[in-house]
PDB file of N, CA, C and O in Angstrom:
ATOM      1  N   MET A   1      85.285  -4.177  22.648  1.00  0.00           N
ATOM      2  CA  MET A   1      86.623  -3.817  22.961  1.00  0.00           C
ATOM      3  C   MET A   1      87.527  -4.570  24.146  1.00  0.00           C
ATOM      4  O   MET A   1      88.672  -4.542  24.507  1.00  0.00           O
ATOM      5  N   THR A   2      86.539  -4.839  25.037  1.00  0.00           N
ATOM      6  CA  THR A   2      86.798  -6.060  26.305  1.00  0.00           C
ATOM      7  C   THR A   2      87.739  -7.173  25.919  1.00  0.00           C
ATOM      8  O   THR A   2      88.700  -7.628  26.446  1.00  0.00           O
ATOM      9  N   THR A   3      87.015  -7.304  25.368  1.00  0.00           N
ATOM     10  CA  THR A   3      87.799  -9.142  24.305  1.00  0.00           C
ATOM     11  C   THR A   3      88.699  -9.147  24.233  1.00  0.00           C
ATOM     12  O   THR A   3      89.915  -9.796  24.255  1.00  0.00           O
ATOM     13  N   PHE A   4      89.160  -7.992  23.300  1.00  0.00           N
ATOM     14  CA  PHE A   4      90.537  -7.833  22.521  1.00  0.00           C
ATOM     15  C   PHE A   4      91.371  -7.363  23.572  1.00  0.00           C
ATOM     16  O   PHE A   4      92.549  -8.432  23.516  1.00  0.00           O
ATOM     17  N   PHE A   5      90.999  -6.586  24.884  1.00  0.00           N
ATOM     18  CA  PHE A   5      92.154  -5.932  25.763  1.00  0.00           C
ATOM     19  C   PHE A   5      92.401  -7.366  26.517  1.00  0.00           C
ATOM     20  O   PHE A   5      93.695  -8.019  27.096  1.00  0.00           O
ATOM     21  N   ASN A   6      91.461  -8.436  26.783  1.00  0.00           N
ATOM     22  CA  ASN A   6      91.908  -9.580  27.252  1.00  0.00           C
ATOM     23  C   ASN A   6      92.790 -10.532  26.286  1.00  0.00           C
ATOM     24  O   ASN A   6      93.627 -11.049  27.381  1.00  0.00           O
ATOM     25  N   ARG A   7      92.708 -10.749  25.607  1.00  0.00           N
ATOM     26  CA  ARG A   7      93.183 -11.861  24.422  1.00  0.00           C
ATOM     27  C   ARG A   7      94.949 -10.697  24.375  1.00  0.00           C
ATOM     28  O   ARG A   7      95.515 -11.750  24.695  1.00  0.00           O
ATOM     29  N   LEU A   8      95.157  -9.841  24.654  1.00  0.00           N
ATOM     30  CA  LEU A   8      96.290  -9.216  24.641  1.00  0.00           C
ATOM     31  C   LEU A   8      96.713  -9.655  26.045  1.00  0.00           C
ATOM     32  O   LEU A   8      98.025 -10.172  26.204  1.00  0.00           O
ATOM     33  N   LEU A   9      96.498  -9.095  26.430  1.00  0.00           N
ATOM     34  CA  LEU A   9      96.702 -10.268  28.313  1.00  0.00           C
ATOM     35  C   LEU A   9      97.132 -10.988  28.629  1.00  0.00           C
ATOM     36  O   LEU A   9      97.931 -11.922  29.560  1.00  0.00           O
ATOM     37  N   ARG A  10      96.569 -12.016  27.758  1.00  0.00           N
ATOM     38  CA  ARG A  10      96.749 -13.732  27.907  1.00  0.00           C
ATOM     39  C   ARG A  10      97.745 -13.828  27.029  1.00  0.00           C
ATOM     40  O   ARG A  10      97.718 -15.429  26.798  1.00  0.00           O
ATOM     41  N   LEU A  11      97.936 -13.317  26.139  1.00  0.00           N
ATOM     42  CA  LEU A  11      99.213 -13.435  25.235  1.00  0.00           C
ATOM     43  C   LEU A  11      98.469 -14.518  23.921  1.00  0.00           C
ATOM     44  O   LEU A  11      99.084 -15.406  23.606  1.00  0.00           O
ATOM     45  N   ARG A  12      97.731 -14.070  23.795  1.00  0.00           N
ATOM     46  CA  ARG A  12      96.810 -15.228  22.227  1.00  0.00           C
ATOM     47  C   ARG A  12      96.728 -14.396  21.459  1.00  0.00           C
ATOM     48  O   ARG A  12      97.175 -12.920  21.232  1.00  0.00           O
ATOM     49  N   ARG A  13      97.562 -15.518  20.408  1.00  0.00           N
ATOM     50  CA  ARG A  13      98.104 -14.769  18.521  1.00  0.00           C
ATOM     51  C   ARG A  13      97.223 -13.683  17.855  1.00  0.00           C
ATOM     52  O   ARG A  13      97.583 -13.152  17.667  1.00  0.00           O
ATOM     53  N   ASP A  14      95.922 -13.747  18.069  1.00  0.00           N
ATOM     54  CA  ASP A  14      95.152 -13.135  17.257  1.00  0.00           C
ATOM     55  C   ASP A  14      95.370 -11.762  17.212  1.00  0.00           C
ATOM     56  O   ASP A  14      95.480 -10.856  16.684  1.00  0.00           O
ATOM     57  N   ALA A  15      94.886 -11.246  18.810  1.00  0.00           N
ATOM     58  CA  ALA A  15      95.186 -10.006  19.143  1.00  0.00           C
ATOM     59  C   ALA A  15      96.497  -9.068  18.551  1.00  0.00           C
ATOM     60  O   ALA A  15      96.592  -8.472  18.273  1.00  0.00           O
ATOM     61  N   TRP A  16      97.715  -9.779  18.929  1.00  0.00           N
ATOM     62  CA  TRP A  16      98.985  -9.671  18.756  1.00  0.00           C
ATOM     63  C   TRP A  16      99.099  -9.772  17.645  1.00  0.00           C
ATOM     64  O   TRP A  16     100.011  -8.705  17.118  1.00  0.00           O
ATOM     65  N   GLU A  17      99.272 -10.557  16.862  1.00  0.00           N
ATOM     66  CA  GLU A  17      98.999 -10.819  15.282  1.00  0.00           C
ATOM     67  C   GLU A  17      98.564  -9.145  15.252  1.00  0.00           C
ATOM     68  O   GLU A  17      99.060  -8.991  13.832  1.00  0.00           O
ATOM     69  N   MET A  18      97.218  -8.590  15.028  1.00  0.00           N
ATOM     70  CA  MET A  18      96.608  -7.066  14.551  1.00  0.00           C
ATOM     71  C   MET A  18      97.528  -6.134  14.929  1.00  0.00           C
ATOM     72  O   MET A  18      97.708  -5.423  13.808  1.00  0.00           O
ATOM     73  N   VAL A  19      98.293  -5.907  15.845  1.00  0.00           N
ATOM     74  CA  VAL A  19      98.560  -5.069  16.467  1.00  0.00           C
ATOM     75  C   VAL A  19     100.340  -5.046  15.801  1.00  0.00           C
ATOM     76  O   VAL A  19     100.552  -4.418  15.248  1.00  0.00           O
ATOM     77  N   ALA A  20     100.992  -6.398  15.417  1.00  0.00           N
ATOM     78  CA  ALA A  20     101.987  -6.467  15.018  1.00  0.00           C
ATOM     79  C   ALA A  20     101.793  -5.869  13.459  1.00  0.00           C
ATOM     80  O   ALA A  20     102.493  -5.016  12.667  1.00  0.00           O
ATOM     81  N   SER A  21      99.904  -6.436  12.794  1.00  0.00           N
ATOM     82  CA  SER A  21     100.382  -5.981  11.502  1.00  0.00           C
ATOM     83  C   SER A  21      99.908  -4.255  11.383  1.00  0.00           C
ATOM     84  O   SER A  21     100.581  -3.931  10.058  1.00  0.00           O
ATOM     85  N   VAL A  22      99.570  -4.010  12.277  1.00  0.00           N
ATOM     86  CA  VAL A  22      98.960  -2.542  12.152  1.00  0.00           C
ATOM     87  C   VAL A  22     100.440  -1.558  12.322  1.00  0.00           C
ATOM     88  O   VAL A  22     100.620  -0.635  11.479  1.00  0.00           O
ATOM     89  N   LEU A  23     101.422  -2.173  12.928  1.00  0.00           N
ATOM     90  CA  LEU A  23     102.620  -1.654  13.490  1.00  0.00           C
ATOM     91  C   LEU A  23     103.572  -1.441  11.741  1.00  0.00           C
ATOM     92  O   LEU A  23     104.151  -0.737  11.275  1.00  0.00           O
ATOM     93  N   ILE A  24     103.370  -3.087  11.062  1.00  0.00           N
ATOM     94  CA  ILE A  24     104.052  -2.983   9.952  1.00  0.00           C
ATOM     95  C   ILE A  24     103.448  -2.220   8.748  1.00  0.00           C
ATOM     96  O   ILE A  24     103.764  -1.220   8.250  1.00  0.00           O
ATOM     97  N   ALA A  25     102.065  -2.112   8.806  1.00  0.00           N
ATOM     98  CA  ALA A  25     101.000  -0.974   7.948  1.00  0.00           C
ATOM     99  C   ALA A  25     101.729   0.568   7.805  1.00  0.00           C
ATOM    100  O   ALA A  25     101.928   1.151   7.193  1.00  0.00           O
ATOM    101  N   LEU A  26     101.384   0.709   9.473  1.00  0.00           N
ATOM    102  CA  LEU A  26     101.979   2.529  10.038  1.00  0.00           C
ATOM    103  C   LEU A  26     103.722   2.663   9.583  1.00  0.00           C
ATOM    104  O   LEU A  26     103.685   3.323   9.034  1.00  0.00           O
ATOM    105  N   GLY A  27     104.278   1.667   9.403  1.00  0.00           N
ATOM    106  CA  GLY A  27     105.551   1.949   9.104  1.00  0.00           C
ATOM    107  C   GLY A  27     105.913   1.753   7.534  1.00  0.00           C
ATOM    108  O   GLY A  27     106.373   2.540   7.140  1.00  0.00           O
ATOM    109  N   VAL A  28     104.954   1.395   7.004  1.00  0.00           N
ATOM    110  CA  VAL A  28     104.990   1.161   5.176  1.00  0.00           C
ATOM    111  C   VAL A  28     104.383   2.603   4.716  1.00  0.00           C
ATOM    112  O   VAL A  28     104.808   3.534   4.073  1.00  0.00           O
ATOM    113  N   VAL A  29     103.315   3.185   5.762  1.00  0.00           N
ATOM    114  CA  VAL A  29     102.769   4.664   5.096  1.00  0.00           C
ATOM    115  C   VAL A  29     103.728   5.017   5.790  1.00  0.00           C
ATOM    116  O   VAL A  29     103.609   6.583   4.861  1.00  0.00           O
ATOM    117  N   MET A  30     104.271   5.133   6.811  1.00  0.00           N
ATOM    118  CA  MET A  30     105.205   6.599   7.105  1.00  0.00           C
ATOM    119  C   MET A  30     105.971   6.438   6.243  1.00  0.00           C
ATOM    120  O   MET A  30     106.637   7.723   5.996  1.00  0.00           O
ATOM    121  N   LEU A  31     106.875   5.615   5.736  1.00  0.00           N
ATOM    122  CA  LEU A  31     107.817   5.180   4.272  1.00  0.00           C
ATOM    123  C   LEU A  31     107.404   6.172   3.562  1.00  0.00           C
ATOM    124  O   LEU A  31     107.905   6.835   2.465  1.00  0.00           O
ATOM    125  N   MET A  32     106.255   6.146   3.025  1.00  0.00           N
ATOM    126  CA  MET A  32     105.559   6.577   1.751  1.00  0.00           C
ATOM    127  C   MET A  32     105.117   8.184   1.533  1.00  0.00           C
ATOM    128  O   MET A  32     104.825   8.987   0.797  1.00  0.00           O
ATOM    129  N   GLN A  33     105.156   8.203   2.994  1.00  0.00           N
ATOM    130  CA  GLN A  33     104.148  10.267   2.845  1.00  0.00           C
ATOM    131  C   GLN A  33     105.346  10.835   2.460  1.00  0.00           C
ATOM    132  O   GLN A  33     106.588  11.097   3.460  1.00  0.00           O
ATOM    133  N   PRO A  34     105.271  12.203   1.787  1.00  0.00           N
ATOM    134  CA  PRO A  34     106.362  13.079   1.160  1.00  0.00           C
ATOM    135  C   PRO A  34     106.604  14.252   2.598  1.00  0.00           C
ATOM    136  O   PRO A  34     107.387  15.317   2.081  1.00  0.00           O
ATOM    137  N   LEU A  35     105.310  14.493   3.570  1.00  0.00           N
ATOM    138  CA  LEU A  35     105.538  15.460   4.347  1.00  0.00           C
ATOM    139  C   LEU A  35     106.613  15.646   5.580  1.00  0.00           C
ATOM    140  O   LEU A  35     106.889  16.697   5.509  1.00  0.00           O
ATOM    141  N   SER A  36     107.294  14.608   6.319  1.00  0.00           N
ATOM    142  CA  SER A  36     108.167  14.976   7.329  1.00  0.00           C
ATOM    143  C   SER A  36     108.707  13.661   7.052  1.00  0.00           C
ATOM    144  O   SER A  36     109.370  12.493   7.070  1.00  0.00           O
ATOM    145  N   LEU A  37     110.087  14.338   7.375  1.00  0.00           N
ATOM    146  CA  LEU A  37     111.797  13.984   7.464  1.00  0.00           C
ATOM    147  C   LEU A  37     111.524  13.182   8.673  1.00  0.00           C
ATOM    148  O   LEU A  37     111.828  11.983   8.836  1.00  0.00           O
ATOM    149  N   THR A  38     111.273  13.580   9.816  1.00  0.00           N
ATOM    150  CA  THR A  38     110.998  12.599  10.975  1.00  0.00           C
ATOM    151  C   THR A  38     110.267  11.477  11.044  1.00  0.00           C
ATOM    152  O   THR A  38     110.746  10.296  11.666  1.00  0.00           O
ATOM    153  N   LEU A  39     109.163  11.446  10.229  1.00  0.00           N
ATOM    154  CA  LEU A  39     108.217  10.599  10.019  1.00  0.00           C
ATOM    155  C   LEU A  39     109.217   8.809   8.745  1.00  0.00           C
ATOM    156  O   LEU A  39     109.007   7.833   9.499  1.00  0.00           O
ATOM    157  N   TYR A  40     109.550  10.055   8.588  1.00  0.00           N
ATOM    158  CA  TYR A  40     110.486   8.865   7.138  1.00  0.00           C
ATOM    159  C   TYR A  40     111.709   8.214   7.975  1.00  0.00           C
ATOM    160  O   TYR A  40     111.930   6.869   7.519  1.00  0.00           O
ATOM    161  N   SER A  41     112.282   8.840   9.171  1.00  0.00           N
ATOM    162  CA  SER A  41     113.431   8.377   9.445  1.00  0.00           C
ATOM    163  C   SER A  41     112.848   7.114  10.734  1.00  0.00           C
ATOM    164  O   SER A  41     113.605   6.052  10.937  1.00  0.00           O
ATOM    165  N   CYS A  42     111.848   7.501  11.032  1.00  0.00           N
ATOM    166  CA  CYS A  42     111.240   6.649  12.088  1.00  0.00           C
ATOM    167  C   CYS A  42     110.681   5.168  11.368  1.00  0.00           C
ATOM    168  O   CYS A  42     110.187   4.449  12.170  1.00  0.00           O
ATOM    169  N   SER A  43     110.077   5.504  10.150  1.00  0.00           N
ATOM    170  CA  SER A  43     109.474   4.223   9.448  1.00  0.00           C
ATOM    171  C   SER A  43     110.341   3.028   9.276  1.00  0.00           C
ATOM    172  O   SER A  43     109.794   2.206   9.975  1.00  0.00           O
ATOM    173  N   PHE A  44     111.455   3.015   9.440  1.00  0.00           N
ATOM    174  CA  PHE A  44     112.161   1.798   9.234  1.00  0.00           C
ATOM    175  C   PHE A  44     112.112   0.790  10.425  1.00  0.00           C
ATOM    176  O   PHE A  44     111.811  -0.178  10.979  1.00  0.00           O
ATOM    177  N   LEU A  45     112.442   1.854  11.613  1.00  0.00           N
ATOM    178  CA  LEU A  45     112.030   1.273  12.821  1.00  0.00           C
ATOM    179  C   LEU A  45     110.996   0.335  13.500  1.00  0.00           C
ATOM    180  O   LEU A  45     111.080  -0.018  13.782  1.00  0.00           O
ATOM    181  N   VAL A  46     109.676   1.503  13.409  1.00  0.00           N
ATOM    182  CA  VAL A  46     108.683   0.707  12.880  1.00  0.00           C
ATOM    183  C   VAL A  46     108.006  -0.394  12.241  1.00  0.00           C
ATOM    184  O   VAL A  46     107.747  -1.306  13.068  1.00  0.00           O
ATOM    185  N   THR A  47     108.648  -0.645  11.212  1.00  0.00           N
ATOM    186  CA  THR A  47     108.414  -1.619  10.105  1.00  0.00           C
ATOM    187  C   THR A  47     109.307  -2.465  10.635  1.00  0.00           C
ATOM    188  O   THR A  47     108.884  -3.958  11.301  1.00  0.00           O
ATOM    189  N   LEU A  48     110.474  -2.698  11.232  1.00  0.00           N
ATOM    190  CA  LEU A  48     111.495  -3.803  11.606  1.00  0.00           C
ATOM    191  C   LEU A  48     110.431  -4.435  13.356  1.00  0.00           C
ATOM    192  O   LEU A  48     110.740  -5.495  13.063  1.00  0.00           O
ATOM    193  N   VAL A  49     110.228  -2.946  13.873  1.00  0.00           N
ATOM    194  CA  VAL A  49     109.836  -4.092  15.228  1.00  0.00           C
ATOM    195  C   VAL A  49     108.317  -4.687  15.311  1.00  0.00           C
ATOM    196  O   VAL A  49     108.190  -5.254  15.254  1.00  0.00           O
ATOM    197  N   GLY A  50     107.343  -4.061  14.126  1.00  0.00           N
ATOM    198  CA  GLY A  50     106.298  -5.060  12.953  1.00  0.00           C
ATOM    199  C   GLY A  50     106.639  -6.312  12.971  1.00  0.00           C
ATOM    200  O   GLY A  50     106.057  -7.488  13.599  1.00  0.00           O
ATOM    201  N   THR A  51     107.784  -6.384  12.321  1.00  0.00           N
ATOM    202  CA  THR A  51     108.102  -7.236  11.753  1.00  0.00           C
ATOM    203  C   THR A  51     108.561  -8.462  12.528  1.00  0.00           C
ATOM    204  O   THR A  51     108.601  -9.837  12.831  1.00  0.00           O
ATOM    205  N   VAL A  52     109.456  -8.050  13.139  1.00  0.00           N
ATOM    206  CA  VAL A  52     110.061  -8.965  14.837  1.00  0.00           C
ATOM    207  C   VAL A  52     108.971  -9.708  15.843  1.00  0.00           C
ATOM    208  O   VAL A  52     109.027 -10.163  16.054  1.00  0.00           O
ATOM    209  N   MET A  53     108.155  -8.120  15.401  1.00  0.00           N
ATOM    210  CA  MET A  53     106.786  -8.579  16.756  1.00  0.00           C
ATOM    211  C   MET A  53     106.201  -9.889  16.630  1.00  0.00           C
ATOM    212  O   MET A  53     105.688 -10.694  16.978  1.00  0.00           O
ATOM    213  N   PHE A  54     105.858  -9.959  15.037  1.00  0.00           N
ATOM    214  CA  PHE A  54     105.040 -10.705  14.422  1.00  0.00           C
ATOM    215  C   PHE A  54     105.377 -12.338  14.262  1.00  0.00           C
ATOM    216  O   PHE A  54     105.210 -13.304  14.506  1.00  0.00           O
ATOM    217  N   ILE A  55     106.670 -11.836  13.806  1.00  0.00           N
ATOM    218  CA  ILE A  55     107.856 -13.353  13.937  1.00  0.00           C
ATOM    219  C   ILE A  55     107.785 -13.698  15.424  1.00  0.00           C
ATOM    220  O   ILE A  55     107.369 -15.471  15.440  1.00  0.00           O
ATOM    221  N   ILE A  56     107.763 -13.276  16.251  1.00  0.00           N
ATOM    222  CA  ILE A  56     107.821 -13.951  18.207  1.00  0.00           C
ATOM    223  C   ILE A  56     106.013 -14.112  18.447  1.00  0.00           C
ATOM    224  O   ILE A  56     106.041 -15.164  18.724  1.00  0.00           O
ATOM    225  N   VAL A  57     105.126 -13.187  17.822  1.00  0.00           N
ATOM    226  CA  VAL A  57     103.941 -13.421  18.379  1.00  0.00           C
ATOM    227  C   VAL A  57     103.450 -14.848  17.540  1.00  0.00           C
ATOM    228  O   VAL A  57     102.543 -15.239  17.902  1.00  0.00           O
ATOM    229  N   SER A  58     104.034 -15.273  16.392  1.00  0.00           N
ATOM    230  CA  SER A  58     103.623 -16.955  15.840  1.00  0.00           C
ATOM    231  C   SER A  58     103.940 -17.485  16.728  1.00  0.00           C
ATOM    232  O   SER A  58     103.596 -18.756  16.308  1.00  0.00           O
ATOM    233  N   HIS A  59     104.771 -17.904  17.679  1.00  0.00           N
ATOM    234  CA  HIS A  59     105.023 -18.841  18.308  1.00  0.00           C
ATOM    235  C   HIS A  59     103.751 -18.932  19.670  1.00  0.00           C
ATOM    236  O   HIS A  59     103.828 -19.609  20.604  1.00  0.00           O
ATOM    237  N   PHE A  60     103.035 -18.030  19.901  1.00  0.00           N
ATOM    238  CA  PHE A  60     102.378 -17.855  20.988  1.00  0.00           C
ATOM    239  C   PHE A  60     100.962 -18.919  20.625  1.00  0.00           C
ATOM    240  O   PHE A  60     100.410 -19.209  19.840  1.00  0.00           O
ATOM    241  N   PRO A  61     100.623 -19.099  21.911  1.00  0.00           N
ATOM    242  CA  PRO A  61      99.333 -19.924  21.875  1.00  0.00           C
ATOM    243  C   PRO A  61      98.084 -19.520  21.040  1.00  0.00           C
ATOM    244  O   PRO A  61      97.722 -18.452  21.490  1.00  0.00           O
ATOM    245  N   GLU A  62      97.064 -20.397  20.242  1.00  0.00           N
ATOM    246  CA  GLU A  62      95.865 -19.710  19.804  1.00  0.00           C
ATOM    247  C   GLU A  62      94.762 -20.074  21.033  1.00  0.00           C
ATOM    248  O   GLU A  62      94.028 -18.789  21.145  1.00  0.00           O
TER     249      GLU A  62
END
């Protein structure tokens, strides 16, 4: 776990890509759940942030 946080602090691609992918997946799950209108309303923003973050992170060094 410490290695993961070290890679985040050093702006390494693999750790940040995982965070961006989790955000995208979380946004999709929030979009498909039928229980909360608040989660549904925030799902587009979460997915958008994850997608933009993934595009930016893809330019980080490995």
